Amino acid sequence: MKLNIAAKNFEVSDYLEEMVEKKFAKLSKYFDKDVNADVKISVEAGLEKMEATIYVGGTIFRAEEKSTDIYATLDSVTDRLSRQIAKFKDKIVSKHQTGGLNFTEIEHMDVDEQEAEIEIVRTKRFPVKPMDKIEAALQMQLLDHSFFVFRDAETEDVCVVYKRKDGKVGLIEPYFD
């Protein structure tokens, strides 16, 4: 696993870097090929925050945790990622898609029936109007939605603006490999 560790308002000690590498090395057994992982460590409002993202083919696994102890945060993040990978395996094996995962290393998880079955209960169709990012964010707020799909007036790509947990607005821009 190719690990990229970045820090903001935080000094990463050699021991912490070693622990992060050790924990993520345990996760690498789940993947058939070498994958990339980004780990961001920061301090916010007195809490130590860790965000981790693993990129496997077209699939992204992400976990974020905050606590007063960075090592407990590391454990929580790697545990969440491990559960996400196992849950993904349970859902995707029936479709015979691997996405670069080595399923022999993942144990079966008991997943609630409600959580295991994804059911689409409503389909909406709407015209995707070209607009800039700020206009899309304002439209999302006017509709009081948590996200808004639009066509970027500059790039002509279909993008999504969304409300983040911190109350700010995020933007998802597609790119193709």
mmCIF file of C-alpha atoms in Angstrom:
data_model
loop_
_atom_site.group_PDB
_atom_site.id
_atom_site.type_symbol
_atom_site.label_atom_id
_atom_site.label_comp_id
_atom_site.label_asym_id
_atom_site.label_seq_id
_atom_site.Cartn_x
_atom_site.Cartn_y
_atom_site.Cartn_z
ATOM 1 C CA MET A 1 0.000 0.000 0.000
ATOM 2 C CA LYS A 2 1.345 3.392 -0.993
ATOM 3 C CA LEU A 3 0.714 5.605 2.013
ATOM 4 C CA ASN A 4 0.706 9.405 1.909
ATOM 5 C CA ILE A 5 0.636 10.999 5.374
ATOM 6 C CA ALA A 6 -0.059 14.730 5.653
ATOM 7 C CA ALA A 7 -0.468 16.891 8.733
ATOM 8 C CA LYS A 8 -2.026 20.270 9.467
ATOM 9 C CA ASN A 9 -1.431 22.058 12.780
ATOM 10 C CA PHE A 10 0.088 18.809 14.005
ATOM 11 C CA GLU A 11 3.607 17.381 14.240
ATOM 12 C CA VAL A 12 3.740 13.734 13.183
ATOM 13 C CA SER A 13 6.296 11.895 15.294
ATOM 14 C CA ASP A 14 8.355 9.037 13.900
ATOM 15 C CA TYR A 15 6.527 6.659 16.252
ATOM 16 C CA LEU A 16 3.089 7.825 15.043
ATOM 17 C CA GLU A 17 4.173 7.498 11.417
ATOM 18 C CA GLU A 18 5.412 3.974 12.176
ATOM 19 C CA MET A 19 2.094 3.081 13.852
ATOM 20 C CA VAL A 20 0.073 4.444 10.911
ATOM 21 C CA GLU A 21 2.184 2.408 8.478
ATOM 22 C CA LYS A 22 1.801 -0.706 10.649
ATOM 23 C CA LYS A 23 -2.002 -0.370 10.926
ATOM 24 C CA PHE A 24 -2.462 0.305 7.221
ATOM 25 C CA ALA A 25 -0.141 -2.569 6.324
ATOM 26 C CA LYS A 26 -2.703 -4.846 7.994
ATOM 27 C CA LEU A 27 -5.391 -3.404 5.692
ATOM 28 C CA SER A 28 -3.273 -4.013 2.596
ATOM 29 C CA LYS A 29 -3.943 -7.770 2.837
ATOM 30 C CA TYR A 30 -7.467 -7.028 1.613
ATOM 31 C CA PHE A 31 -6.274 -5.837 -1.797
ATOM 32 C CA ASP A 32 -5.051 -7.778 -4.835
ATOM 33 C CA LYS A 33 -2.806 -5.002 -6.016
ATOM 34 C CA ASP A 34 -0.886 -2.077 -4.627
ATOM 35 C CA VAL A 35 -3.336 0.693 -3.753
ATOM 36 C CA ASN A 36 -2.987 4.316 -2.676
ATOM 37 C CA ALA A 37 -4.063 5.642 0.690
ATOM 38 C CA ASP A 38 -4.116 9.215 1.978
ATOM 39 C CA VAL A 39 -4.015 9.908 5.712
ATOM 40 C CA LYS A 40 -4.569 13.462 6.939
ATOM 41 C CA ILE A 41 -3.960 14.348 10.575
ATOM 42 C CA SER A 42 -4.958 17.680 12.069
ATOM 43 C CA VAL A 43 -6.041 19.383 15.256
ATOM 44 C CA GLU A 44 -9.461 21.025 15.367
ATOM 45 C CA ALA A 45 -11.038 22.571 18.453
ATOM 46 C CA GLY A 46 -8.629 20.705 20.731
ATOM 47 C CA LEU A 47 -9.383 17.334 19.183
ATOM 48 C CA GLU A 48 -6.977 15.310 17.088
ATOM 49 C CA LYS A 49 -8.623 14.398 13.790
ATOM 50 C CA MET A 50 -7.637 11.720 11.300
ATOM 51 C CA GLU A 51 -9.087 11.304 7.814
ATOM 52 C CA ALA A 52 -8.123 8.278 5.741
ATOM 53 C CA THR A 53 -9.026 7.503 2.154
ATOM 54 C CA ILE A 54 -8.126 4.326 0.266
ATOM 55 C CA TYR A 55 -8.457 4.277 -3.519
ATOM 56 C CA VAL A 56 -9.084 0.847 -5.092
ATOM 57 C CA GLY A 57 -9.894 0.926 -8.782
ATOM 58 C CA GLY A 58 -13.108 2.940 -8.977
ATOM 59 C CA THR A 59 -13.985 2.364 -5.320
ATOM 60 C CA ILE A 60 -13.120 4.710 -2.465
ATOM 61 C CA PHE A 61 -13.102 3.743 1.208
ATOM 62 C CA ARG A 62 -13.072 6.676 3.644
ATOM 63 C CA ALA A 63 -13.110 7.078 7.408
ATOM 64 C CA GLU A 64 -12.822 10.106 9.657
ATOM 65 C CA GLU A 65 -12.545 10.226 13.450
ATOM 66 C CA LYS A 66 -11.770 12.782 16.181
ATOM 67 C CA SER A 67 -10.654 12.257 19.756
ATOM 68 C CA THR A 68 -8.205 13.533 22.344
ATOM 69 C CA ASP A 69 -5.854 10.591 21.722
ATOM 70 C CA ILE A 70 -4.411 10.258 18.214
ATOM 71 C CA TYR A 71 -3.601 6.559 18.714
ATOM 72 C CA ALA A 72 -7.210 5.790 19.677
ATOM 73 C CA THR A 73 -8.263 7.792 16.621
ATOM 74 C CA LEU A 74 -5.938 5.691 14.453
ATOM 75 C CA ASP A 75 -7.480 2.487 15.831
ATOM 76 C CA SER A 76 -11.004 3.788 15.184
ATOM 77 C CA VAL A 77 -10.179 4.833 11.619
ATOM 78 C CA THR A 78 -8.581 1.513 10.681
ATOM 79 C CA ASP A 79 -11.435 -0.423 12.332
ATOM 80 C CA ARG A 80 -14.010 1.587 10.344
ATOM 81 C CA LEU A 81 -12.112 1.031 7.108
ATOM 82 C CA SER A 82 -11.891 -2.694 7.816
ATOM 83 C CA ARG A 83 -15.660 -2.863 8.430
ATOM 84 C CA GLN A 84 -16.365 -0.876 5.258
ATOM 85 C CA ILE A 85 -14.218 -3.239 3.200
ATOM 86 C CA ALA A 86 -15.946 -6.291 4.698
ATOM 87 C CA LYS A 87 -19.391 -4.767 4.121
ATOM 88 C CA PHE A 88 -18.428 -3.936 0.533
ATOM 89 C CA LYS A 89 -17.282 -7.532 0.022
ATOM 90 C CA ASP A 90 -20.594 -8.903 1.264
ATOM 91 C CA LYS A 91 -22.555 -6.648 -1.077
ATOM 92 C CA ILE A 92 -20.398 -6.963 -4.178
ATOM 93 C CA VAL A 93 -19.570 -10.697 -4.166
ATOM 94 C CA SER A 94 -23.088 -11.488 -5.342
ATOM 95 C CA LYS A 95 -22.461 -9.312 -8.406
ATOM 96 C CA HIS A 96 -19.115 -11.011 -9.168
ATOM 97 C CA GLN A 97 -17.179 -7.775 -9.157
ATOM 98 C CA THR A 98 -13.959 -7.632 -7.214
ATOM 99 C CA GLY A 99 -12.794 -4.047 -7.688
ATOM 100 C CA GLY A 100 -9.225 -5.098 -6.820
ATOM 101 C CA LEU A 101 -10.134 -6.683 -3.512
ATOM 102 C CA ASN A 102 -8.736 -9.956 -2.221
ATOM 103 C CA PHE A 103 -11.880 -11.520 -0.740
ATOM 104 C CA THR A 104 -10.119 -14.565 0.688
ATOM 105 C CA GLU A 105 -8.763 -12.392 3.509
ATOM 106 C CA ILE A 106 -12.125 -10.895 4.461
ATOM 107 C CA GLU A 107 -14.335 -12.691 6.913
ATOM 108 C CA HIS A 108 -18.106 -12.715 6.452
ATOM 109 C CA MET A 109 -19.863 -10.007 8.470
ATOM 110 C CA ASP A 110 -23.363 -10.293 9.839
ATOM 111 C CA VAL A 111 -25.069 -7.287 8.300
ATOM 112 C CA ASP A 112 -28.598 -6.253 9.218
ATOM 113 C CA GLU A 113 -31.085 -7.310 6.552
ATOM 114 C CA GLN A 114 -32.259 -3.718 6.260
ATOM 115 C CA GLU A 115 -28.686 -2.551 5.676
ATOM 116 C CA ALA A 116 -27.724 -5.435 3.392
ATOM 117 C CA GLU A 117 -30.447 -4.794 0.817
ATOM 118 C CA ILE A 118 -30.317 -1.497 -0.972
ATOM 119 C CA GLU A 119 -33.676 -0.648 -2.426
ATOM 120 C CA ILE A 120 -34.325 2.308 -4.688
ATOM 121 C CA VAL A 121 -37.775 3.516 -3.688
ATOM 122 C CA ARG A 122 -38.057 6.586 -5.891
ATOM 123 C CA THR A 123 -36.613 7.830 -9.145
ATOM 124 C CA LYS A 124 -36.524 11.500 -10.086
ATOM 125 C CA ARG A 125 -35.749 12.942 -13.487
ATOM 126 C CA PHE A 126 -34.916 16.574 -13.998
ATOM 127 C CA PRO A 127 -33.120 18.759 -16.527
ATOM 128 C CA VAL A 128 -29.495 19.462 -15.626
ATOM 129 C CA LYS A 129 -29.028 23.174 -16.220
ATOM 130 C CA PRO A 130 -25.584 24.690 -16.898
ATOM 131 C CA MET A 131 -24.561 26.982 -14.025
ATOM 132 C CA ASP A 132 -21.510 27.955 -12.013
ATOM 133 C CA LYS A 133 -20.588 26.349 -8.696
ATOM 134 C CA ILE A 134 -21.794 29.249 -6.526
ATOM 135 C CA GLU A 135 -25.185 29.338 -8.263
ATOM 136 C CA ALA A 136 -25.512 25.566 -7.710
ATOM 137 C CA ALA A 137 -24.706 25.964 -3.999
ATOM 138 C CA LEU A 138 -27.295 28.733 -3.689
ATOM 139 C CA GLN A 139 -29.865 26.595 -5.510
ATOM 140 C CA MET A 140 -29.170 23.749 -3.057
ATOM 141 C CA GLN A 141 -29.751 26.112 -0.125
ATOM 142 C CA LEU A 142 -32.942 27.505 -1.659
ATOM 143 C CA LEU A 143 -34.316 23.984 -2.080
ATOM 144 C CA ASP A 144 -33.112 23.050 1.420
ATOM 145 C CA HIS A 145 -31.503 19.873 0.062
ATOM 146 C CA SER A 146 -28.316 18.209 1.241
ATOM 147 C CA PHE A 147 -26.962 18.020 -2.334
ATOM 148 C CA PHE A 148 -27.600 19.426 -5.792
ATOM 149 C CA VAL A 149 -26.663 18.005 -9.218
ATOM 150 C CA PHE A 150 -25.773 20.477 -11.969
ATOM 151 C CA ARG A 151 -23.815 20.874 -15.204
ATOM 152 C CA ASP A 152 -20.727 23.062 -14.744
ATOM 153 C CA ALA A 153 -21.054 25.987 -17.198
ATOM 154 C CA GLU A 154 -17.268 26.079 -17.750
ATOM 155 C CA THR A 155 -16.406 22.389 -18.171
ATOM 156 C CA GLU A 156 -19.810 20.960 -19.196
ATOM 157 C CA ASP A 157 -19.249 18.163 -16.628
ATOM 158 C CA VAL A 158 -22.065 16.983 -14.380
ATOM 159 C CA CYS A 159 -21.058 17.902 -10.815
ATOM 160 C CA VAL A 160 -22.572 17.745 -7.332
ATOM 161 C CA VAL A 161 -22.484 20.281 -4.503
ATOM 162 C CA TYR A 162 -23.293 18.945 -1.052
ATOM 163 C CA LYS A 163 -23.571 19.982 2.595
ATOM 164 C CA ARG A 164 -20.655 18.719 4.677
ATOM 165 C CA LYS A 165 -20.841 17.636 8.315
ATOM 166 C CA ASP A 166 -19.067 20.864 9.313
ATOM 167 C CA GLY A 167 -21.852 22.923 7.667
ATOM 168 C CA LYS A 168 -19.737 24.033 4.719
ATOM 169 C CA VAL A 169 -20.343 23.161 1.077
ATOM 170 C CA GLY A 170 -18.369 20.522 -0.830
ATOM 171 C CA LEU A 171 -18.050 19.961 -4.565
ATOM 172 C CA ILE A 172 -17.729 16.648 -6.399
ATOM 173 C CA GLU A 173 -16.179 16.936 -9.856
ATOM 174 C CA PRO A 174 -15.907 13.806 -12.010
ATOM 175 C CA TYR A 175 -12.746 12.744 -13.779
ATOM 176 C CA PHE A 176 -12.146 9.755 -15.950
ATOM 177 C CA ASP A 177 -9.043 7.532 -15.940
#
